Amino acid sequence: MTNPATRDIAPKSLPTIFECSVPGRKGHSLPPLPADADALVTEAIPKRFLRREPAALPEVGELDVVRHYTRLSSRTMCVDTNFYPLGSCTMKYNPKVNETVAGLEGFAGAHPEESEESLQGILKIYHDVSQALSRLTGLAGCSLQPAAGAHGEFTALLVAKAWFDDRGETGRCEVIIPDTAHGTNPASALRCGLRAVEIKSDARGRIDLGQLKSKLGPSTACVMITNPNTLGLFEDQMHEAAALIHEAGALVYLDGANFNAIVGRVRPADFGADLMHINVHKTFSIPHGGGGPGAGPICVRDFLAPYLPSPWVVFKDGRYMLERDCPKSIGKVRSFFGNVNNIVRTAAYLRQLGAGGLREVSGHAVLNANYLLSLLAGTYDVPYGIRCMHEFVINATRQKNLGVKAMDIAKKLLDYGFHPPTTYFPLIVPEALMIEPTETESKETLEAFAAAMLEIARLAETDAARVTAAPETTPVTRMDELAAARQPVLAWPKA
Ligand SMILES: *Cc1c(COP(=O)(O)O)cnc(C)c1O
């Protein structure tokens, strides 16, 4: 197949000019300094703050700067340029109208110290989004403070802990977590002073009820369940699991990162969830990952609502205000209101789609994933059945036996102009590639990606070195990922 990677338009053979500085070149022209400039400066700025030597800044013209940054921006692989099937991250298209709305002066220019009176619009959006999330989840209480999914997990576990403490159940110090869970689940439990207890999944990749029963007891505070789970499978014994958990006096925490598969169709409260977080930057678009921050609202059952972070927004006497009299609240978990711009984007997204639109979102997310899975299933091993929810996991052991690992396949995809899927997660699948196309991709894109995957599988059989040497077409080829993570070079010139 031809290579659709057209990101870097400069021919490969030309050296890329990264260091553009030329001594003496300037990008500005200022009027000459007045004769008494020195005196004026020392009057305005205390002497100890004055620079003794000129700053070591690049000496460049305006055009050099424009070209430098435009060139660099074109090297970014992002949702706006390339298919980005990063499993569990729901890298869907971000409608530009969301950006327009979030950029409106009243939102972007608001100061967090403004009075409630002048922030009525933002408070109304907070009120409306909380109510919408409560309707979608079936959970009456909502807090928009947490800054991300992991922060939502942490906040919700603090809420659960406060509720147990209030009831005198201080011995509940364990959180049961399936082995398919995201690493943030045990990390959040630990951060709240709770102990993570792992349960193994059954042969079908779901919660093993026997395992669950054996670990449940008077020390259990919560069981954290991801549904659909990270294998892209619906937990079809969710009702039974929730009944067992509630019988043991514990709470069901739902990791809502995969909400995109069921949003508008299933209310997590109806399958037993007591608390959950929503990654609005996954389910409700919003640029994230390298593209920006997210937000991780939590929804909880009514009896847990008094413990939510304070203050919260209420509508009283015809105006929106912040309720600060929240005696049982765990307090603040985020400065001011949280990531306001992402709550505004969420509001815009929800408004555009409405309940019917959201149903279509989850329907198409699941359809796209199943179509893609059907295109790959003959060539790659699929460990947990050929039906999935919004994402699926393939096992590249067949290719590894030919000398091509899951990571090599991921790297080779870059040469075809595709962002790699999530690799080596969930941990229970060897050589895992976790693929989530999302509902915003066309049939043609899914087919082009499948064609690249099949071509890579063919190369693994005929010319494995072409795969293990990848990527070949990107500005930076195979990296030492360990060094990149442990010793990142973040400044230029290198310090
Ligand atoms: C993304 C994700 C999280 C963590 O969410 P962040 O917003 O990245 O902190 C937790 N669980 C699962 C299953 C996820 O996919």
Coordinates of C-alpha atoms and ligand atoms in Angstrom, one line a residue:
M1 CA 0.0 0.0 0.0
T2 CA 1.2 3.6 -0.5
N3 CA 2.3 5.5 2.4
P4 CA -0.3 8.1 3.4
A5 CA 2.1 9.8 5.8
T6 CA 2.3 13.3 4.4
R7 CA 2.9 15.1 7.7
D8 CA 6.4 16.2 7.0
I9 CA 6.5 17.9 3.6
A10 CA 10.2 18.6 3.7
P11 CA 12.1 15.9 1.7
K12 CA 13.8 13.5 4.0
S13 CA 17.2 14.2 2.5
L14 CA 17.3 17.9 3.5
P15 CA 18.8 18.6 6.9
T16 CA 16.2 20.1 9.3
I17 CA 17.3 23.4 10.6
F18 CA 16.5 23.5 14.2
E19 CA 19.0 26.0 15.4
C20 CA 18.1 29.1 13.4
S21 CA 19.9 31.7 15.5
V22 CA 22.4 34.0 13.7
P23 CA 24.4 36.5 15.7
G24 CA 23.1 40.0 15.3
R25 CA 19.8 39.1 13.5
K26 CA 16.8 40.8 15.0
G27 CA 13.0 40.3 14.7
H28 CA 12.1 43.8 15.9
S29 CA 13.0 47.4 15.5
L30 CA 12.4 49.7 18.4
P31 CA 12.8 53.5 18.6
P32 CA 16.2 54.7 19.9
L33 CA 16.4 54.9 23.7
P34 CA 16.1 58.4 25.2
A35 CA 19.3 59.9 26.7
D36 CA 18.0 59.4 30.3
A37 CA 16.9 55.8 29.8
D38 CA 19.3 54.4 32.5
A39 CA 18.0 56.8 35.1
L40 CA 14.3 56.0 34.2
V41 CA 15.0 52.3 34.4
T42 CA 16.8 52.4 37.8
E43 CA 14.0 54.5 39.1
A44 CA 11.3 52.0 38.0
I45 CA 13.1 48.7 38.7
P46 CA 15.2 48.1 41.8
K47 CA 18.9 47.6 40.9
R48 CA 19.1 44.0 42.1
F49 CA 16.5 43.0 39.5
L50 CA 18.4 44.5 36.6
R51 CA 20.1 42.1 34.2
R52 CA 23.9 42.5 34.1
E53 CA 24.4 40.7 30.9
P54 CA 22.1 40.4 27.9
A55 CA 19.8 37.3 28.0
A56 CA 21.1 34.3 25.9
L57 CA 18.1 34.4 23.5
P58 CA 18.0 33.2 19.9
E59 CA 18.7 35.9 17.5
V60 CA 16.1 35.4 14.7
G61 CA 13.9 37.3 12.4
E62 CA 10.1 37.1 12.6
L63 CA 9.9 34.8 9.6
D64 CA 12.4 32.4 11.1
V65 CA 10.2 32.2 14.2
V66 CA 7.0 31.6 12.2
R67 CA 8.6 28.9 10.1
H68 CA 10.3 27.2 13.0
Y69 CA 7.1 26.8 15.0
T70 CA 4.8 26.1 12.0
R71 CA 7.3 23.4 11.0
L72 CA 7.3 21.9 14.5
S73 CA 3.5 22.0 14.8
S74 CA 3.2 20.0 11.6
R75 CA 5.3 17.2 13.1
T76 CA 2.8 16.6 15.9
M77 CA 0.6 13.6 15.5
C78 CA -2.7 14.6 16.8
V79 CA -6.4 13.9 16.4
D80 CA -6.7 16.8 14.0
T81 CA -4.1 15.3 11.7
N82 CA -4.1 11.5 12.1
F83 CA -6.2 8.6 13.2
Y84 CA -5.4 8.1 16.9
P85 CA -6.8 4.7 18.1
L86 CA -5.2 4.9 21.5
G87 CA -7.2 2.4 23.5
S88 CA -9.0 3.6 26.7
C89 CA -8.2 7.2 25.9
T90 CA -11.1 7.9 23.5
M91 CA -9.2 10.2 21.2
K92 CA -12.3 11.4 19.3
Y93 CA -12.6 14.5 17.1
N94 CA -13.0 17.8 19.0
P95 CA -15.7 19.9 17.4
K96 CA -14.3 23.3 16.8
V97 CA -17.4 25.0 18.0
N98 CA -16.4 23.8 21.5
E99 CA -13.2 25.9 21.2
T100 CA -15.2 28.9 20.0
V101 CA -17.5 28.7 23.0
A102 CA -14.7 28.0 25.6
G103 CA -12.8 31.0 24.1
L104 CA -15.7 33.5 24.6
E105 CA -14.4 36.4 26.6
G106 CA -17.0 35.8 29.4
F107 CA -15.5 32.4 30.0
A108 CA -11.9 32.7 29.0
G109 CA -11.5 36.1 30.6
A110 CA -13.3 35.4 33.9
H111 CA -11.3 35.8 37.0
P112 CA -11.8 33.2 39.7
E113 CA -12.0 35.9 42.4
E114 CA -14.9 37.6 40.7
S115 CA -18.1 37.9 42.7
E116 CA -20.8 35.2 42.3
E117 CA -23.0 38.0 40.8
S118 CA -20.7 38.5 37.9
L119 CA -20.1 34.8 37.4
Q120 CA -23.7 33.8 37.0
G121 CA -23.1 32.4 33.5
I122 CA -20.4 30.1 34.6
L123 CA -22.3 29.0 37.7
K124 CA -25.3 28.2 35.6
I125 CA -23.2 26.1 33.3
Y126 CA -21.9 24.3 36.4
H127 CA -25.4 23.7 37.6
D128 CA -26.6 22.5 34.2
V129 CA -23.7 20.2 33.6
S130 CA -24.0 18.7 37.1
Q131 CA -27.6 17.9 36.4
A132 CA -26.9 16.5 32.9
L133 CA -24.3 14.2 34.3
S134 CA -26.6 13.1 37.1
R135 CA -29.3 12.3 34.5
L136 CA -26.8 10.3 32.4
T137 CA -25.4 8.3 35.3
G138 CA -28.5 8.0 37.5
L139 CA -26.5 9.3 40.4
A140 CA -28.0 12.3 42.1
G141 CA -24.8 14.0 43.5
C142 CA -22.2 15.6 41.3
S143 CA -18.9 17.5 41.7
L144 CA -17.1 19.1 38.9
Q145 CA -14.0 20.0 40.9
P146 CA -11.6 17.1 40.1
A147 CA -9.1 17.9 37.4
A148 CA -8.8 14.5 35.7
G149 CA -10.0 10.9 35.9
A150 CA -7.4 9.8 38.4
H151 CA -8.2 12.9 40.6
G152 CA -11.9 11.9 40.4
E153 CA -11.0 8.4 41.7
F154 CA -9.1 9.9 44.5
T155 CA -11.9 12.4 45.4
A156 CA -14.6 9.7 45.2
L157 CA -12.7 7.4 47.5
L158 CA -12.3 10.2 50.0
V159 CA -16.1 10.7 49.8
A160 CA -16.6 7.0 50.4
K161 CA -14.2 7.0 53.3
A162 CA -15.8 10.1 54.9
W163 CA -19.2 8.3 54.7
F164 CA -17.9 5.1 56.3
D165 CA -16.1 7.2 59.0
D166 CA -19.3 9.1 59.7
R167 CA -21.1 5.7 60.2
G168 CA -18.3 4.6 62.6
E169 CA -17.1 2.0 60.1
T170 CA -13.5 2.9 60.4
G171 CA -12.2 -0.6 59.7
R172 CA -13.1 -0.5 56.0
C173 CA -9.6 0.0 54.6
E174 CA -9.5 -2.2 51.5
V175 CA -10.3 -1.6 47.9
I176 CA -10.8 -4.6 45.7
I177 CA -9.6 -4.1 42.1
P178 CA -9.7 -6.5 39.1
D179 CA -6.4 -7.3 37.4
T180 CA -7.6 -5.6 34.2
A181 CA -7.9 -2.2 35.9
H182 CA -6.1 1.0 35.0
G183 CA -3.0 1.6 37.2
T184 CA -4.6 4.8 38.5
N185 CA -7.1 2.6 40.5
P186 CA -4.7 1.1 43.0
A187 CA -2.7 4.3 43.0
S188 CA -5.8 6.3 44.1
A189 CA -6.7 3.8 46.7
L190 CA -3.2 4.0 48.2
R191 CA -3.2 7.8 48.0
C192 CA -6.4 7.7 50.2
G193 CA -4.7 5.5 52.8
L194 CA -6.6 2.4 51.6
R195 CA -5.1 -1.0 50.6
A196 CA -5.5 -2.3 47.1
V197 CA -6.5 -6.0 46.9
E198 CA -6.3 -7.5 43.4
I199 CA -8.7 -10.1 42.0
K200 CA -8.0 -12.2 38.9
S201 CA -10.3 -12.0 35.9
D202 CA -12.1 -15.2 34.8
A203 CA -11.4 -17.1 31.5
R204 CA -13.9 -14.8 29.7
G205 CA -12.0 -11.7 30.8
R206 CA -14.7 -10.6 33.3
I207 CA -14.8 -10.3 37.0
D208 CA -14.6 -13.7 38.7
L209 CA -17.5 -13.8 41.1
G210 CA -15.8 -16.6 43.2
Q211 CA -12.7 -14.5 43.5
L212 CA -14.7 -11.4 44.4
K213 CA -16.7 -13.3 47.1
S214 CA -13.4 -14.6 48.6
K215 CA -12.0 -11.1 49.0
L216 CA -15.1 -9.3 50.2
G217 CA -15.5 -8.7 53.9
P218 CA -15.9 -6.3 56.8
S219 CA -12.6 -4.5 55.7
T220 CA -13.9 -3.8 52.2
A221 CA -14.7 -0.2 51.5
C222 CA -15.1 -0.3 47.7
V223 CA -14.8 -2.4 44.7
M224 CA -13.5 -0.5 41.7
I225 CA -15.0 -1.8 38.5
T226 CA -14.4 -0.6 35.0
N227 CA -17.5 -1.3 32.8
P228 CA -17.0 -1.9 30.0
N229 CA -13.7 -3.2 31.2
T230 CA -10.3 -2.4 29.6
L231 CA -10.6 -5.5 27.4
G232 CA -13.6 -3.8 25.8
L233 CA -16.0 -6.3 27.3
F234 CA -19.3 -5.5 29.2
E235 CA -19.3 -6.9 32.7
D236 CA -22.3 -9.1 32.1
Q237 CA -22.5 -10.2 35.8
M238 CA -22.5 -6.7 37.0
H239 CA -25.9 -7.0 38.9
E240 CA -24.6 -10.1 40.7
A241 CA -21.3 -8.5 41.5
A242 CA -23.0 -5.3 42.8
A243 CA -25.4 -7.4 45.0
L244 CA -22.5 -9.3 46.6
I245 CA -20.6 -6.0 47.2
H246 CA -23.7 -4.3 48.8
E247 CA -24.4 -7.4 50.9
A248 CA -20.9 -7.1 52.3
G249 CA -21.7 -3.4 53.2
A250 CA -19.2 -2.1 50.7
L251 CA -19.7 0.4 47.8
V252 CA -19.5 -0.1 44.1
Y253 CA -17.1 2.4 42.5
L254 CA -17.3 2.6 38.7
D255 CA -14.3 3.8 36.7
G256 CA -16.2 5.7 34.1
A257 CA -13.3 6.1 31.6
N258 CA -15.1 3.8 29.2
F259 CA -18.4 5.7 29.5
N260 CA -18.3 6.4 25.7
A261 CA -19.4 2.8 25.1
I262 CA -22.7 3.1 26.9
V263 CA -23.4 6.9 27.3
G264 CA -27.1 7.7 26.6
R265 CA -28.1 4.0 26.8
V266 CA -27.2 2.7 30.2
R267 CA -27.2 4.6 33.5
P268 CA -24.4 3.1 35.7
A269 CA -26.6 3.5 38.8
D270 CA -29.0 1.0 37.2
F271 CA -26.3 -1.7 37.2
G272 CA -25.3 -0.9 40.8
A273 CA -22.7 1.9 40.7
D274 CA -22.7 4.1 43.9
L275 CA -19.9 6.4 42.8
M276 CA -18.1 7.0 39.6
H277 CA -15.9 9.4 37.7
I278 CA -16.4 10.7 34.2
N279 CA -13.4 11.6 32.0
V280 CA -15.1 14.4 30.2
H281 CA -12.0 14.7 28.1
K282 CA -12.6 11.2 26.8
T283 CA -16.4 10.9 26.5
F284 CA -17.3 14.5 25.7
S285 CA -14.4 15.3 23.3
I286 CA -11.9 18.0 24.6
P287 CA -8.3 17.9 23.5
H288 CA -6.2 16.0 26.0
G289 CA -3.1 14.0 26.5
G290 CA -0.4 16.2 24.9
G291 CA -3.2 18.6 23.8
G292 CA -4.3 19.9 27.2
P293 CA -5.8 19.3 30.6
G294 CA -9.1 17.4 31.2
A295 CA -11.6 17.3 34.0
G296 CA -12.9 14.4 36.0
P297 CA -16.3 15.1 37.5
I298 CA -17.7 12.5 39.9
C299 CA -21.3 11.4 40.4
V300 CA -22.5 9.7 43.6
R301 CA -25.7 8.4 45.1
D302 CA -27.8 10.8 47.1
F303 CA -26.6 9.5 50.5
L304 CA -23.0 10.3 49.6
A305 CA -23.8 13.8 48.2
P306 CA -23.3 15.6 51.5
Y307 CA -19.6 14.5 51.5
L308 CA -18.8 15.9 48.0
P309 CA -16.1 18.6 47.7
S310 CA -17.3 22.1 48.7
P311 CA -18.4 24.7 47.8
W312 CA -21.1 23.5 45.3
V313 CA -23.4 25.5 43.1
V314 CA -27.0 25.9 44.1
F315 CA -29.9 27.8 42.5
K316 CA -31.8 29.9 45.1
D317 CA -34.1 32.8 44.8
G318 CA -33.6 33.1 41.1
R319 CA -29.8 33.2 41.2
Y320 CA -26.9 30.8 41.2
M321 CA -24.6 30.8 44.2
L322 CA -21.9 28.9 45.9
E323 CA -23.1 26.9 48.9
R324 CA -20.3 27.1 51.5
D325 CA -22.2 25.6 54.4
C326 CA -21.4 22.0 53.8
P327 CA -20.5 20.5 57.2
K328 CA -19.9 16.9 56.0
S329 CA -18.0 17.9 52.9
I330 CA -14.4 16.5 52.4
G331 CA -13.5 20.1 51.5
K332 CA -11.8 21.4 48.4
V333 CA -9.8 19.2 46.1
R334 CA -9.0 21.8 43.5
S335 CA -8.4 25.5 43.5
F336 CA -11.3 27.7 42.6
F337 CA -13.8 26.0 40.3
G338 CA -11.6 23.3 38.6
N339 CA -10.9 23.3 34.9
V340 CA -13.7 25.7 33.9
N341 CA -12.9 25.7 30.2
N342 CA -13.4 22.0 30.0
I343 CA -16.7 22.1 31.8
V344 CA -17.8 24.8 29.3
R345 CA -16.6 22.5 26.4
T346 CA -18.6 19.7 28.0
A347 CA -21.7 21.9 28.2
A348 CA -21.3 22.8 24.5
Y349 CA -20.9 19.1 23.5
L350 CA -23.9 18.0 25.5
R351 CA -26.0 20.8 24.1
Q352 CA -25.1 20.0 20.5
L353 CA -25.9 16.3 20.8
G354 CA -28.7 16.1 23.3
A355 CA -29.9 12.7 24.7
G356 CA -30.6 11.3 21.3
G357 CA -27.2 12.3 19.9
L358 CA -25.4 10.7 22.8
R359 CA -27.2 7.4 22.2
E360 CA -25.8 7.6 18.6
V361 CA -22.3 8.4 19.9
S362 CA -22.2 5.2 21.9
G363 CA -23.9 3.2 19.2
H364 CA -21.4 4.2 16.5
A365 CA -18.4 3.9 18.9
V366 CA -19.4 0.2 19.4
L367 CA -20.2 -0.3 15.7
N368 CA -16.8 1.2 14.6
A369 CA -14.9 -1.0 17.0
N370 CA -16.6 -4.2 16.0
Y371 CA -16.1 -3.4 12.3
L372 CA -12.4 -2.8 12.8
L373 CA -12.1 -5.9 14.9
S374 CA -13.8 -8.0 12.2
L375 CA -11.1 -6.7 9.7
L376 CA -8.2 -7.7 11.9
A377 CA -9.5 -10.9 13.6
G378 CA -8.2 -13.3 11.0
T379 CA -4.7 -12.0 11.0
Y380 CA -4.2 -11.2 14.6
D381 CA -5.1 -13.3 17.6
V382 CA -8.1 -12.0 19.6
P383 CA -8.0 -13.4 23.1
Y384 CA -11.5 -12.6 24.3
G385 CA -13.9 -13.2 21.5
I386 CA -14.7 -11.3 18.3
R387 CA -17.5 -9.1 19.8
C388 CA -16.5 -6.0 21.7
M389 CA -17.9 -2.8 23.0
H390 CA -16.1 0.5 22.0
E391 CA -12.6 -1.0 21.9
F392 CA -10.8 -4.3 21.7
V393 CA -7.5 -5.9 22.5
I394 CA -5.5 -8.0 20.1
N395 CA -2.6 -10.3 21.0
A396 CA 0.5 -10.1 18.7
T397 CA 2.1 -13.2 20.0
R398 CA 1.8 -14.8 16.6
Q399 CA 3.9 -11.9 15.1
K400 CA 6.3 -11.9 18.1
N401 CA 7.2 -15.5 17.3
L402 CA 8.3 -14.2 13.9
G403 CA 10.5 -11.5 15.6
V404 CA 8.0 -8.6 15.5
K405 CA 6.7 -7.4 18.9
A406 CA 3.6 -5.4 19.7
M407 CA 5.9 -2.4 20.1
D408 CA 7.4 -2.9 16.7
I409 CA 3.9 -3.0 15.2
A410 CA 3.0 0.2 17.0
K411 CA 6.1 2.0 15.7
K412 CA 5.5 0.7 12.1
L413 CA 2.0 2.2 12.2
L414 CA 3.7 5.7 12.4
D415 CA 5.2 5.1 8.9
Y416 CA 1.7 4.6 7.6
G417 CA 0.5 7.8 9.2
F418 CA -1.4 6.3 12.1
H419 CA -0.9 7.0 15.8
P420 CA -0.2 3.7 17.6
P421 CA -2.8 2.0 19.7
T422 CA -2.2 1.5 23.5
T423 CA 0.5 -1.1 23.9
Y424 CA 1.1 -3.8 26.6
F425 CA -2.1 -2.9 28.5
P426 CA -4.2 -4.5 30.0
L427 CA -1.4 -6.4 31.6
I428 CA -3.2 -9.8 31.5
V429 CA -2.9 -10.0 27.6
P430 CA 0.7 -10.7 26.3
E431 CA 1.8 -8.5 23.4
A432 CA -1.4 -6.5 23.8
L433 CA -2.5 -3.8 21.3
M434 CA -5.6 -2.0 22.6
I435 CA -7.5 -0.3 19.8
E436 CA -10.3 2.3 20.2
P437 CA -11.4 3.9 17.0
T438 CA -14.2 6.1 18.4
E439 CA -17.4 7.0 16.7
T440 CA -15.9 10.0 14.8
E441 CA -13.9 8.0 12.3
S442 CA -15.1 7.1 8.8
K443 CA -15.4 3.7 7.3
E444 CA -12.6 4.6 4.9
T445 CA -10.2 5.5 7.8
L446 CA -11.0 2.3 9.6
E447 CA -10.3 0.3 6.4
A448 CA -7.0 2.2 5.7
F449 CA -5.9 1.4 9.3
A450 CA -6.8 -2.2 8.9
A451 CA -4.9 -2.4 5.6
A452 CA -1.8 -1.0 7.3
M453 CA -2.2 -3.6 10.1
L454 CA -2.5 -6.4 7.6
E455 CA 0.5 -5.1 5.7
I456 CA 2.5 -5.1 8.9
A457 CA 1.5 -8.7 9.6
R458 CA 2.6 -9.6 6.1
L459 CA 5.9 -7.9 6.5
A460 CA 6.4 -9.7 9.8
E461 CA 6.3 -12.9 7.8
T462 CA 8.4 -11.7 4.8
D463 CA 10.7 -8.9 5.9
A464 CA 10.6 -8.5 9.7
A465 CA 13.5 -6.1 9.7
R466 CA 11.3 -3.5 8.0
V467 CA 9.0 -3.6 11.0
T468 CA 11.6 -3.7 13.7
A469 CA 13.5 -0.8 12.2
A470 CA 10.4 1.4 12.2
P471 CA 9.6 4.2 12.2
E472 CA 11.6 5.2 9.2
T473 CA 9.6 8.2 7.9
T474 CA 9.2 10.3 11.1
P475 CA 11.5 13.2 12.0
V476 CA 12.7 11.2 15.0
T477 CA 13.2 7.5 14.4
R478 CA 13.2 4.7 17.1
M479 CA 13.9 6.3 20.5
D480 CA 15.4 5.1 23.7
E481 CA 12.1 5.3 25.5
L482 CA 13.6 4.7 28.9
A483 CA 16.1 7.6 28.6
A484 CA 13.4 9.8 27.1
A485 CA 11.3 9.3 30.2
R486 CA 14.0 9.3 32.8
Q487 CA 16.4 11.9 31.4
P488 CA 14.2 14.1 29.3
V489 CA 16.0 17.1 27.6
L490 CA 13.5 19.9 28.1
A491 CA 15.5 22.9 27.3
W492 CA 17.3 24.2 24.2
P493 CA 20.2 24.5 24.1
K494 CA 20.7 21.5 26.3
A495 CA 21.7 22.7 29.8
Ligands
LIG1 C1 -7.9 7.3 31.3 C2 -8.2 6.3 32.4 C3 -8.1 6.6 33.7 C4 -7.5 7.9 34.3 O1 -8.0 9.1 33.8 P1 -7.1 10.4 33.6 O2 -8.1 11.4 33.2 O3 -6.1 10.1 32.6 O4 -6.5 10.7 34.9 C5 -8.6 5.7 34.6 N1 -9.1 4.5 34.2 C6 -9.2 4.2 32.9 C7 -9.8 2.8 32.6 C8 -8.7 5.1 32.0 O5 -8.8 4.7 30.7

